[in-house]
Amino acid sequence: MESRRVAVFEICVGILLIVIGFILWRWSKQILWILIYPPPLAKPLIESLPFLFWGLGALLVVDGVRRKIQDTRMQMHAKQSRLRNSGRGEVAIRKDKLLLFGKFYDVEVYKSEKYAISLDDSKIRIRMPGSGKPRSREYEYLRKWIRGELLKTLTNFLREYERVMKAPIGKFYIKNQKTRWASYSQKRNIHFNIKLAALPKRIIEYIVIHELAHATQPNHNRKFWYIVEKFCPDYKKRKQELKEYSLVIQKSKIWQKMLNMYT
Protein backbone atom coordinates (compact mmCIF):
# COMPACT_ATOMS: atom_id res chain seq x y z
CA MET A 1 0.00 0.00 0.00
CA GLU A 2 2.81 2.41 0.88
CA SER A 3 4.59 1.65 -2.39
CA ARG A 4 1.41 2.36 -4.33
CA ARG A 5 1.01 5.76 -2.64
CA VAL A 6 4.60 6.69 -3.43
CA ALA A 7 4.06 5.68 -7.07
CA VAL A 8 0.91 7.81 -7.39
CA PHE A 9 2.66 10.75 -5.71
CA GLU A 10 5.65 10.52 -8.07
CA ILE A 11 3.43 10.34 -11.15
CA CYS A 12 1.36 13.35 -10.05
CA VAL A 13 4.40 15.46 -9.18
CA GLY A 14 6.09 14.43 -12.43
CA ILE A 15 3.09 15.47 -14.51
CA LEU A 16 2.92 18.76 -12.61
CA LEU A 17 6.59 19.48 -13.34
CA ILE A 18 6.08 18.70 -17.03
CA VAL A 19 3.12 21.11 -17.14
CA ILE A 20 5.19 23.81 -15.41
CA GLY A 21 7.91 23.19 -17.97
CA PHE A 22 5.47 23.82 -20.83
CA ILE A 23 4.26 27.01 -19.13
CA LEU A 24 7.83 28.25 -18.75
CA TRP A 25 8.59 27.36 -22.36
CA ARG A 26 5.47 29.19 -23.54
CA TRP A 27 6.16 32.31 -21.50
CA SER A 28 9.96 32.41 -21.56
CA LYS A 29 10.06 35.24 -24.14
CA GLN A 30 7.55 37.30 -22.18
CA ILE A 31 9.62 36.81 -19.04
CA LEU A 32 12.73 38.04 -20.84
CA TRP A 33 10.81 41.02 -22.19
CA ILE A 34 9.70 41.96 -18.67
CA LEU A 35 13.35 42.02 -17.63
CA ILE A 36 14.29 45.21 -19.53
CA TYR A 37 17.92 44.84 -18.65
CA PRO A 38 18.39 41.10 -18.05
CA PRO A 39 21.73 39.87 -16.71
CA PRO A 40 23.99 38.10 -19.23
CA LEU A 41 23.11 34.60 -17.98
CA ALA A 42 19.38 35.26 -17.58
CA LYS A 43 18.43 34.34 -21.13
CA PRO A 44 20.09 30.86 -21.30
CA LEU A 45 18.96 30.15 -17.74
CA ILE A 46 15.33 30.99 -18.42
CA GLU A 47 15.39 29.13 -21.74
CA SER A 48 16.82 26.00 -20.05
CA LEU A 49 14.29 25.95 -17.20
CA PRO A 50 11.54 24.21 -19.25
CA PHE A 51 13.94 21.41 -20.18
CA LEU A 52 14.96 21.02 -16.54
CA PHE A 53 11.34 20.68 -15.43
CA TRP A 54 10.57 18.30 -18.31
CA GLY A 55 13.52 16.10 -17.39
CA LEU A 56 12.69 15.95 -13.69
CA GLY A 57 9.02 15.37 -14.43
CA ALA A 58 9.77 12.57 -16.89
CA LEU A 59 12.07 10.85 -14.38
CA LEU A 60 9.42 10.97 -11.67
CA VAL A 61 6.70 9.68 -14.00
CA VAL A 62 8.88 6.79 -15.21
CA ASP A 63 9.86 5.84 -11.66
CA GLY A 64 6.24 6.06 -10.51
CA VAL A 65 5.07 3.82 -13.35
CA ARG A 66 7.85 1.36 -12.52
CA ARG A 67 6.77 1.25 -8.89
CA LYS A 68 3.15 0.81 -9.93
CA ILE A 69 3.97 -2.14 -12.22
CA GLN A 70 6.16 -3.75 -9.56
CA ASP A 71 3.45 -3.36 -6.92
CA THR A 72 0.82 -4.84 -9.26
CA ARG A 73 3.03 -7.83 -10.03
CA MET A 74 3.65 -8.47 -6.33
CA GLN A 75 -0.08 -8.33 -5.62
CA MET A 76 -0.84 -10.75 -8.46
CA HIS A 77 1.87 -13.12 -7.27
CA ALA A 78 0.54 -13.02 -3.70
CA LYS A 79 -3.00 -13.63 -4.92
CA GLN A 80 -1.94 -16.60 -7.05
CA SER A 81 0.01 -18.01 -4.10
CA ARG A 82 -3.04 -17.71 -1.83
CA LEU A 83 -5.21 -19.40 -4.43
CA ARG A 84 -2.75 -22.28 -4.81
CA ASN A 85 -2.51 -22.82 -1.07
CA SER A 86 -6.12 -22.28 -0.15
CA GLY A 87 -7.57 -25.02 -2.29
CA ARG A 88 -10.27 -22.55 -3.39
CA GLY A 89 -12.66 -24.06 -5.86
CA GLU A 90 -11.81 -27.57 -4.70
CA VAL A 91 -14.02 -29.80 -2.62
CA ALA A 92 -12.33 -32.19 -0.22
CA ILE A 93 -13.47 -35.77 -0.73
CA ARG A 94 -12.35 -36.67 2.77
CA LYS A 95 -11.30 -34.91 5.97
CA ASP A 96 -9.44 -36.08 9.05
CA LYS A 97 -7.15 -34.85 11.83
CA LEU A 98 -3.49 -35.68 12.30
CA LEU A 99 -1.14 -35.02 15.21
CA LEU A 100 2.15 -33.86 13.70
CA PHE A 101 5.09 -32.50 15.69
CA GLY A 102 2.85 -31.82 18.67
CA LYS A 103 0.12 -29.99 16.77
CA PHE A 104 -3.20 -31.16 15.34
CA TYR A 105 -3.70 -30.48 11.63
CA ASP A 106 -6.80 -30.84 9.51
CA VAL A 107 -6.08 -33.38 6.77
CA GLU A 108 -8.03 -32.81 3.56
CA VAL A 109 -7.93 -35.12 0.54
CA TYR A 110 -8.62 -33.76 -2.96
CA LYS A 111 -8.86 -35.26 -6.42
CA SER A 112 -5.93 -34.36 -8.64
CA GLU A 113 -4.00 -35.53 -11.68
CA LYS A 114 -0.81 -35.98 -9.67
CA TYR A 115 0.17 -36.84 -6.14
CA ALA A 116 0.98 -33.76 -4.10
CA ILE A 117 0.96 -32.77 -0.46
CA SER A 118 1.20 -29.33 1.14
CA LEU A 119 1.32 -28.05 4.70
CA ASP A 120 0.35 -24.66 6.07
CA ASP A 121 -0.39 -23.32 9.55
CA SER A 122 -3.47 -25.45 10.10
CA LYS A 123 -4.00 -27.88 7.21
CA ILE A 124 -2.36 -30.74 5.38
CA ARG A 125 -3.73 -31.05 1.86
CA ILE A 126 -3.31 -34.32 0.01
CA ARG A 127 -3.98 -34.42 -3.72
CA MET A 128 -4.42 -37.84 -5.30
CA PRO A 129 -5.37 -39.16 -8.73
CA GLY A 130 -8.77 -40.75 -9.12
CA SER A 131 -11.31 -40.92 -6.35
CA GLY A 132 -8.81 -41.43 -3.57
CA LYS A 133 -9.85 -45.06 -3.10
CA PRO A 134 -8.68 -47.37 -1.72
CA ARG A 135 -7.68 -45.37 1.34
CA SER A 136 -4.54 -47.48 1.72
CA ARG A 137 -2.96 -45.38 -1.04
CA GLU A 138 -3.75 -42.24 0.91
CA TYR A 139 -2.20 -43.60 4.11
CA GLU A 140 0.84 -44.87 2.23
CA TYR A 141 1.44 -41.49 0.60
CA LEU A 142 0.87 -39.61 3.86
CA ARG A 143 3.17 -41.98 5.74
CA LYS A 144 5.98 -41.49 3.21
CA TRP A 145 5.62 -37.73 3.48
CA ILE A 146 5.61 -37.86 7.29
CA ARG A 147 8.71 -40.05 7.20
CA GLY A 148 10.47 -37.47 5.03
CA GLU A 149 9.60 -34.64 7.43
CA LEU A 150 10.79 -36.69 10.42
CA LEU A 151 13.99 -37.56 8.58
CA LYS A 152 14.83 -33.86 8.24
CA THR A 153 14.22 -33.22 11.94
CA LEU A 154 16.25 -36.22 13.11
CA THR A 155 19.10 -35.38 10.76
CA ASN A 156 19.35 -31.87 12.20
CA PHE A 157 19.32 -33.04 15.82
CA LEU A 158 21.79 -35.87 15.20
CA ARG A 159 24.15 -33.59 13.34
CA GLU A 160 24.14 -31.18 16.27
CA TYR A 161 24.39 -33.62 19.18
CA GLU A 162 26.81 -36.08 17.61
CA ARG A 163 29.28 -33.21 17.63
CA VAL A 164 28.64 -31.73 21.08
CA MET A 165 28.23 -35.11 22.81
CA LYS A 166 31.14 -36.62 20.88
CA ALA A 167 29.01 -39.68 20.16
CA PRO A 168 29.29 -40.61 16.47
CA ILE A 169 26.81 -43.17 15.16
CA GLY A 170 26.80 -45.54 12.23
CA LYS A 171 23.42 -45.23 10.55
CA PHE A 172 19.92 -44.41 11.66
CA TYR A 173 16.63 -45.83 10.47
CA ILE A 174 12.97 -44.90 10.75
CA LYS A 175 10.66 -47.85 11.26
CA ASN A 176 7.25 -48.83 12.57
CA GLN A 177 8.20 -50.14 15.99
CA LYS A 178 5.56 -51.60 18.26
CA THR A 179 6.76 -50.42 21.65
CA ARG A 180 10.06 -48.55 21.65
CA TRP A 181 10.46 -44.96 20.62
CA ALA A 182 14.05 -45.65 19.62
CA SER A 183 16.82 -48.19 20.15
CA TYR A 184 20.61 -48.10 20.02
CA SER A 185 22.45 -51.15 18.65
CA GLN A 186 25.94 -52.49 19.28
CA LYS A 187 26.86 -51.42 15.75
CA ARG A 188 26.15 -47.82 16.78
CA ASN A 189 23.02 -47.73 14.65
CA ILE A 190 19.83 -46.10 15.91
CA HIS A 191 16.32 -47.21 15.02
CA PHE A 192 13.70 -44.50 15.46
CA ASN A 193 9.96 -45.05 15.60
CA ILE A 194 8.00 -43.22 12.92
CA LYS A 195 5.55 -42.18 15.65
CA LEU A 196 8.17 -39.65 16.74
CA ALA A 197 6.69 -37.43 14.04
CA ALA A 198 3.63 -36.96 16.24
CA LEU A 199 5.71 -35.52 19.08
CA PRO A 200 6.82 -31.92 19.63
CA LYS A 201 10.35 -31.37 18.40
CA ARG A 202 11.62 -30.66 21.91
CA ILE A 203 10.65 -34.20 22.91
CA ILE A 204 12.25 -35.62 19.76
CA GLU A 205 15.37 -33.74 20.81
CA TYR A 206 15.29 -35.48 24.21
CA ILE A 207 14.98 -38.91 22.56
CA VAL A 208 17.95 -38.18 20.30
CA ILE A 209 20.05 -37.16 23.32
CA HIS A 210 18.85 -40.26 25.18
CA GLU A 211 19.97 -42.58 22.40
CA LEU A 212 23.30 -40.86 21.87
CA ALA A 213 24.03 -41.20 25.59
CA HIS A 214 24.03 -44.97 25.00
CA ALA A 215 27.18 -44.52 22.92
CA THR A 216 29.18 -44.33 26.16
CA GLN A 217 26.72 -45.83 28.66
CA PRO A 218 24.81 -48.89 27.40
CA ASN A 219 22.74 -49.17 30.59
CA HIS A 220 20.41 -46.72 32.30
CA ASN A 221 22.70 -46.14 35.25
CA ARG A 222 23.59 -42.94 37.08
CA LYS A 223 26.30 -42.02 34.60
CA PHE A 224 23.83 -42.44 31.76
CA TRP A 225 21.26 -40.08 33.29
CA TYR A 226 24.02 -37.64 34.19
CA ILE A 227 24.93 -37.40 30.50
CA VAL A 228 21.30 -36.96 29.50
CA GLU A 229 20.76 -34.24 32.10
CA LYS A 230 23.92 -32.46 31.02
CA PHE A 231 22.57 -31.92 27.51
CA CYS A 232 18.87 -31.88 28.41
CA PRO A 233 18.42 -30.38 31.91
CA ASP A 234 14.62 -30.73 31.89
CA TYR A 235 14.63 -34.30 30.58
CA LYS A 236 12.31 -35.49 33.38
CA LYS A 237 9.63 -33.06 32.26
CA ARG A 238 10.03 -34.09 28.63
CA LYS A 239 9.96 -37.74 29.62
CA GLN A 240 6.63 -37.20 31.37
CA GLU A 241 5.26 -35.34 28.35
CA LEU A 242 6.33 -38.28 26.20
CA LYS A 243 4.07 -40.59 28.21
CA GLU A 244 1.15 -38.21 27.79
CA TYR A 245 1.63 -37.97 24.04
CA SER A 246 1.87 -41.74 23.83
CA LEU A 247 -1.72 -41.98 25.06
CA VAL A 248 -2.85 -39.34 22.57
CA ILE A 249 -1.25 -41.23 19.67
CA GLN A 250 -2.93 -44.46 20.74
CA LYS A 251 -6.30 -42.72 20.46
CA SER A 252 -5.51 -41.16 17.08
CA LYS A 253 -7.43 -43.08 14.42
CA ILE A 254 -5.34 -41.89 11.50
CA TRP A 255 -2.06 -42.78 13.23
CA GLN A 256 -3.33 -46.22 14.20
CA LYS A 257 -4.58 -46.90 10.67
CA MET A 258 -1.24 -45.90 9.16
CA LEU A 259 0.72 -48.02 11.62
CA ASN A 260 -1.55 -51.07 11.43
CA MET A 261 -1.30 -51.17 7.66
CA TYR A 262 2.50 -51.18 7.69
CA THR A 263 3.65 -53.37 10.53
CSV table of C-alpha atoms in Angstrom, one decimal:
chain,number,residue,atom,x,y,z
A,1,MET,CA,0.0,0.0,0.0
A,2,GLU,CA,2.8,2.4,0.9
A,3,SER,CA,4.6,1.7,-2.4
A,4,ARG,CA,1.4,2.4,-4.3
A,5,ARG,CA,1.0,5.8,-2.6
A,6,VAL,CA,4.6,6.7,-3.4
A,7,ALA,CA,4.1,5.7,-7.1
A,8,VAL,CA,0.9,7.8,-7.4
A,9,PHE,CA,2.7,10.7,-5.7
A,10,GLU,CA,5.7,10.5,-8.1
A,11,ILE,CA,3.4,10.3,-11.1
A,12,CYS,CA,1.4,13.3,-10.0
A,13,VAL,CA,4.4,15.5,-9.2
A,14,GLY,CA,6.1,14.4,-12.4
A,15,ILE,CA,3.1,15.5,-14.5
A,16,LEU,CA,2.9,18.8,-12.6
A,17,LEU,CA,6.6,19.5,-13.3
A,18,ILE,CA,6.1,18.7,-17.0
A,19,VAL,CA,3.1,21.1,-17.1
A,20,ILE,CA,5.2,23.8,-15.4
A,21,GLY,CA,7.9,23.2,-18.0
A,22,PHE,CA,5.5,23.8,-20.8
A,23,ILE,CA,4.3,27.0,-19.1
A,24,LEU,CA,7.8,28.2,-18.8
A,25,TRP,CA,8.6,27.4,-22.4
A,26,ARG,CA,5.5,29.2,-23.5
A,27,TRP,CA,6.2,32.3,-21.5
A,28,SER,CA,10.0,32.4,-21.6
A,29,LYS,CA,10.1,35.2,-24.1
A,30,GLN,CA,7.6,37.3,-22.2
A,31,ILE,CA,9.6,36.8,-19.0
A,32,LEU,CA,12.7,38.0,-20.8
A,33,TRP,CA,10.8,41.0,-22.2
A,34,ILE,CA,9.7,42.0,-18.7
A,35,LEU,CA,13.3,42.0,-17.6
A,36,ILE,CA,14.3,45.2,-19.5
A,37,TYR,CA,17.9,44.8,-18.7
A,38,PRO,CA,18.4,41.1,-18.0
A,39,PRO,CA,21.7,39.9,-16.7
A,40,PRO,CA,24.0,38.1,-19.2
A,41,LEU,CA,23.1,34.6,-18.0
A,42,ALA,CA,19.4,35.3,-17.6
A,43,LYS,CA,18.4,34.3,-21.1
A,44,PRO,CA,20.1,30.9,-21.3
A,45,LEU,CA,19.0,30.1,-17.7
A,46,ILE,CA,15.3,31.0,-18.4
A,47,GLU,CA,15.4,29.1,-21.7
A,48,SER,CA,16.8,26.0,-20.1
A,49,LEU,CA,14.3,26.0,-17.2
A,50,PRO,CA,11.5,24.2,-19.2
A,51,PHE,CA,13.9,21.4,-20.2
A,52,LEU,CA,15.0,21.0,-16.5
A,53,PHE,CA,11.3,20.7,-15.4
A,54,TRP,CA,10.6,18.3,-18.3
A,55,GLY,CA,13.5,16.1,-17.4
A,56,LEU,CA,12.7,15.9,-13.7
A,57,GLY,CA,9.0,15.4,-14.4
A,58,ALA,CA,9.8,12.6,-16.9
A,59,LEU,CA,12.1,10.8,-14.4
A,60,LEU,CA,9.4,11.0,-11.7
A,61,VAL,CA,6.7,9.7,-14.0
A,62,VAL,CA,8.9,6.8,-15.2
A,63,ASP,CA,9.9,5.8,-11.7
A,64,GLY,CA,6.2,6.1,-10.5
A,65,VAL,CA,5.1,3.8,-13.3
A,66,ARG,CA,7.9,1.4,-12.5
A,67,ARG,CA,6.8,1.2,-8.9
A,68,LYS,CA,3.1,0.8,-9.9
A,69,ILE,CA,4.0,-2.1,-12.2
A,70,GLN,CA,6.2,-3.7,-9.6
A,71,ASP,CA,3.5,-3.4,-6.9
A,72,THR,CA,0.8,-4.8,-9.3
A,73,ARG,CA,3.0,-7.8,-10.0
A,74,MET,CA,3.6,-8.5,-6.3
A,75,GLN,CA,-0.1,-8.3,-5.6
A,76,MET,CA,-0.8,-10.7,-8.5
A,77,HIS,CA,1.9,-13.1,-7.3
A,78,ALA,CA,0.5,-13.0,-3.7
A,79,LYS,CA,-3.0,-13.6,-4.9
A,80,GLN,CA,-1.9,-16.6,-7.0
A,81,SER,CA,0.0,-18.0,-4.1
A,82,ARG,CA,-3.0,-17.7,-1.8
A,83,LEU,CA,-5.2,-19.4,-4.4
A,84,ARG,CA,-2.8,-22.3,-4.8
A,85,ASN,CA,-2.5,-22.8,-1.1
A,86,SER,CA,-6.1,-22.3,-0.2
A,87,GLY,CA,-7.6,-25.0,-2.3
A,88,ARG,CA,-10.3,-22.5,-3.4
A,89,GLY,CA,-12.7,-24.1,-5.9
A,90,GLU,CA,-11.8,-27.6,-4.7
A,91,VAL,CA,-14.0,-29.8,-2.6
A,92,ALA,CA,-12.3,-32.2,-0.2
A,93,ILE,CA,-13.5,-35.8,-0.7
A,94,ARG,CA,-12.3,-36.7,2.8
A,95,LYS,CA,-11.3,-34.9,6.0
A,96,ASP,CA,-9.4,-36.1,9.0
A,97,LYS,CA,-7.2,-34.9,11.8
A,98,LEU,CA,-3.5,-35.7,12.3
A,99,LEU,CA,-1.1,-35.0,15.2
A,100,LEU,CA,2.2,-33.9,13.7
A,101,PHE,CA,5.1,-32.5,15.7
A,102,GLY,CA,2.8,-31.8,18.7
A,103,LYS,CA,0.1,-30.0,16.8
A,104,PHE,CA,-3.2,-31.2,15.3
A,105,TYR,CA,-3.7,-30.5,11.6
A,106,ASP,CA,-6.8,-30.8,9.5
A,107,VAL,CA,-6.1,-33.4,6.8
A,108,GLU,CA,-8.0,-32.8,3.6
A,109,VAL,CA,-7.9,-35.1,0.5
A,110,TYR,CA,-8.6,-33.8,-3.0
A,111,LYS,CA,-8.9,-35.3,-6.4
A,112,SER,CA,-5.9,-34.4,-8.6
A,113,GLU,CA,-4.0,-35.5,-11.7
A,114,LYS,CA,-0.8,-36.0,-9.7
A,115,TYR,CA,0.2,-36.8,-6.1
A,116,ALA,CA,1.0,-33.8,-4.1
A,117,ILE,CA,1.0,-32.8,-0.5
A,118,SER,CA,1.2,-29.3,1.1
A,119,LEU,CA,1.3,-28.0,4.7
A,120,ASP,CA,0.3,-24.7,6.1
A,121,ASP,CA,-0.4,-23.3,9.5
A,122,SER,CA,-3.5,-25.5,10.1
A,123,LYS,CA,-4.0,-27.9,7.2
A,124,ILE,CA,-2.4,-30.7,5.4
A,125,ARG,CA,-3.7,-31.0,1.9
A,126,ILE,CA,-3.3,-34.3,0.0
A,127,ARG,CA,-4.0,-34.4,-3.7
A,128,MET,CA,-4.4,-37.8,-5.3
A,129,PRO,CA,-5.4,-39.2,-8.7
A,130,GLY,CA,-8.8,-40.7,-9.1
A,131,SER,CA,-11.3,-40.9,-6.4
A,132,GLY,CA,-8.8,-41.4,-3.6
A,133,LYS,CA,-9.8,-45.1,-3.1
A,134,PRO,CA,-8.7,-47.4,-1.7
A,135,ARG,CA,-7.7,-45.4,1.3
A,136,SER,CA,-4.5,-47.5,1.7
A,137,ARG,CA,-3.0,-45.4,-1.0
A,138,GLU,CA,-3.8,-42.2,0.9
A,139,TYR,CA,-2.2,-43.6,4.1
A,140,GLU,CA,0.8,-44.9,2.2
A,141,TYR,CA,1.4,-41.5,0.6
A,142,LEU,CA,0.9,-39.6,3.9
A,143,ARG,CA,3.2,-42.0,5.7
A,144,LYS,CA,6.0,-41.5,3.2
A,145,TRP,CA,5.6,-37.7,3.5
A,146,ILE,CA,5.6,-37.9,7.3
A,147,ARG,CA,8.7,-40.0,7.2
A,148,GLY,CA,10.5,-37.5,5.0
A,149,GLU,CA,9.6,-34.6,7.4
A,150,LEU,CA,10.8,-36.7,10.4
A,151,LEU,CA,14.0,-37.6,8.6
A,152,LYS,CA,14.8,-33.9,8.2
A,153,THR,CA,14.2,-33.2,11.9
A,154,LEU,CA,16.3,-36.2,13.1
A,155,THR,CA,19.1,-35.4,10.8
A,156,ASN,CA,19.4,-31.9,12.2
A,157,PHE,CA,19.3,-33.0,15.8
A,158,LEU,CA,21.8,-35.9,15.2
A,159,ARG,CA,24.2,-33.6,13.3
A,160,GLU,CA,24.1,-31.2,16.3
A,161,TYR,CA,24.4,-33.6,19.2
A,162,GLU,CA,26.8,-36.1,17.6
A,163,ARG,CA,29.3,-33.2,17.6
A,164,VAL,CA,28.6,-31.7,21.1
A,165,MET,CA,28.2,-35.1,22.8
A,166,LYS,CA,31.1,-36.6,20.9
A,167,ALA,CA,29.0,-39.7,20.2
A,168,PRO,CA,29.3,-40.6,16.5
A,169,ILE,CA,26.8,-43.2,15.2
A,170,GLY,CA,26.8,-45.5,12.2
A,171,LYS,CA,23.4,-45.2,10.6
A,172,PHE,CA,19.9,-44.4,11.7
A,173,TYR,CA,16.6,-45.8,10.5
A,174,ILE,CA,13.0,-44.9,10.7
A,175,LYS,CA,10.7,-47.9,11.3
A,176,ASN,CA,7.3,-48.8,12.6
A,177,GLN,CA,8.2,-50.1,16.0
A,178,LYS,CA,5.6,-51.6,18.3
A,179,THR,CA,6.8,-50.4,21.7
A,180,ARG,CA,10.1,-48.6,21.7
A,181,TRP,CA,10.5,-45.0,20.6
A,182,ALA,CA,14.0,-45.6,19.6
A,183,SER,CA,16.8,-48.2,20.2
A,184,TYR,CA,20.6,-48.1,20.0
A,185,SER,CA,22.4,-51.1,18.7
A,186,GLN,CA,25.9,-52.5,19.3
A,187,LYS,CA,26.9,-51.4,15.8
A,188,ARG,CA,26.1,-47.8,16.8
A,189,ASN,CA,23.0,-47.7,14.6
A,190,ILE,CA,19.8,-46.1,15.9
A,191,HIS,CA,16.3,-47.2,15.0
A,192,PHE,CA,13.7,-44.5,15.5
A,193,ASN,CA,10.0,-45.0,15.6
A,194,ILE,CA,8.0,-43.2,12.9
A,195,LYS,CA,5.6,-42.2,15.7
A,196,LEU,CA,8.2,-39.7,16.7
A,197,ALA,CA,6.7,-37.4,14.0
A,198,ALA,CA,3.6,-37.0,16.2
A,199,LEU,CA,5.7,-35.5,19.1
A,200,PRO,CA,6.8,-31.9,19.6
A,201,LYS,CA,10.4,-31.4,18.4
A,202,ARG,CA,11.6,-30.7,21.9
A,203,ILE,CA,10.6,-34.2,22.9
A,204,ILE,CA,12.2,-35.6,19.8
A,205,GLU,CA,15.4,-33.7,20.8
A,206,TYR,CA,15.3,-35.5,24.2
A,207,ILE,CA,15.0,-38.9,22.6
A,208,VAL,CA,18.0,-38.2,20.3
A,209,ILE,CA,20.0,-37.2,23.3
A,210,HIS,CA,18.8,-40.3,25.2
A,211,GLU,CA,20.0,-42.6,22.4
A,212,LEU,CA,23.3,-40.9,21.9
A,213,ALA,CA,24.0,-41.2,25.6
A,214,HIS,CA,24.0,-45.0,25.0
A,215,ALA,CA,27.2,-44.5,22.9
A,216,THR,CA,29.2,-44.3,26.2
A,217,GLN,CA,26.7,-45.8,28.7
A,218,PRO,CA,24.8,-48.9,27.4
A,219,ASN,CA,22.7,-49.2,30.6
A,220,HIS,CA,20.4,-46.7,32.3
A,221,ASN,CA,22.7,-46.1,35.2
A,222,ARG,CA,23.6,-42.9,37.1
A,223,LYS,CA,26.3,-42.0,34.6
A,224,PHE,CA,23.8,-42.4,31.8
A,225,TRP,CA,21.3,-40.1,33.3
A,226,TYR,CA,24.0,-37.6,34.2
A,227,ILE,CA,24.9,-37.4,30.5
A,228,VAL,CA,21.3,-37.0,29.5
A,229,GLU,CA,20.8,-34.2,32.1
A,230,LYS,CA,23.9,-32.5,31.0
A,231,PHE,CA,22.6,-31.9,27.5
A,232,CYS,CA,18.9,-31.9,28.4
A,233,PRO,CA,18.4,-30.4,31.9
A,234,ASP,CA,14.6,-30.7,31.9
A,235,TYR,CA,14.6,-34.3,30.6
A,236,LYS,CA,12.3,-35.5,33.4
A,237,LYS,CA,9.6,-33.1,32.3
A,238,ARG,CA,10.0,-34.1,28.6
A,239,LYS,CA,10.0,-37.7,29.6
A,240,GLN,CA,6.6,-37.2,31.4
A,241,GLU,CA,5.3,-35.3,28.4
A,242,LEU,CA,6.3,-38.3,26.2
A,243,LYS,CA,4.1,-40.6,28.2
A,244,GLU,CA,1.2,-38.2,27.8
A,245,TYR,CA,1.6,-38.0,24.0
A,246,SER,CA,1.9,-41.7,23.8
A,247,LEU,CA,-1.7,-42.0,25.1
A,248,VAL,CA,-2.9,-39.3,22.6
A,249,ILE,CA,-1.2,-41.2,19.7
A,250,GLN,CA,-2.9,-44.5,20.7
A,251,LYS,CA,-6.3,-42.7,20.5
A,252,SER,CA,-5.5,-41.2,17.1
A,253,LYS,CA,-7.4,-43.1,14.4
A,254,ILE,CA,-5.3,-41.9,11.5
A,255,TRP,CA,-2.1,-42.8,13.2
A,256,GLN,CA,-3.3,-46.2,14.2
A,257,LYS,CA,-4.6,-46.9,10.7
A,258,MET,CA,-1.2,-45.9,9.2
A,259,LEU,CA,0.7,-48.0,11.6
A,260,ASN,CA,-1.6,-51.1,11.4
A,261,MET,CA,-1.3,-51.2,7.7
A,262,TYR,CA,2.5,-51.2,7.7
A,263,THR,CA,3.7,-53.4,10.5
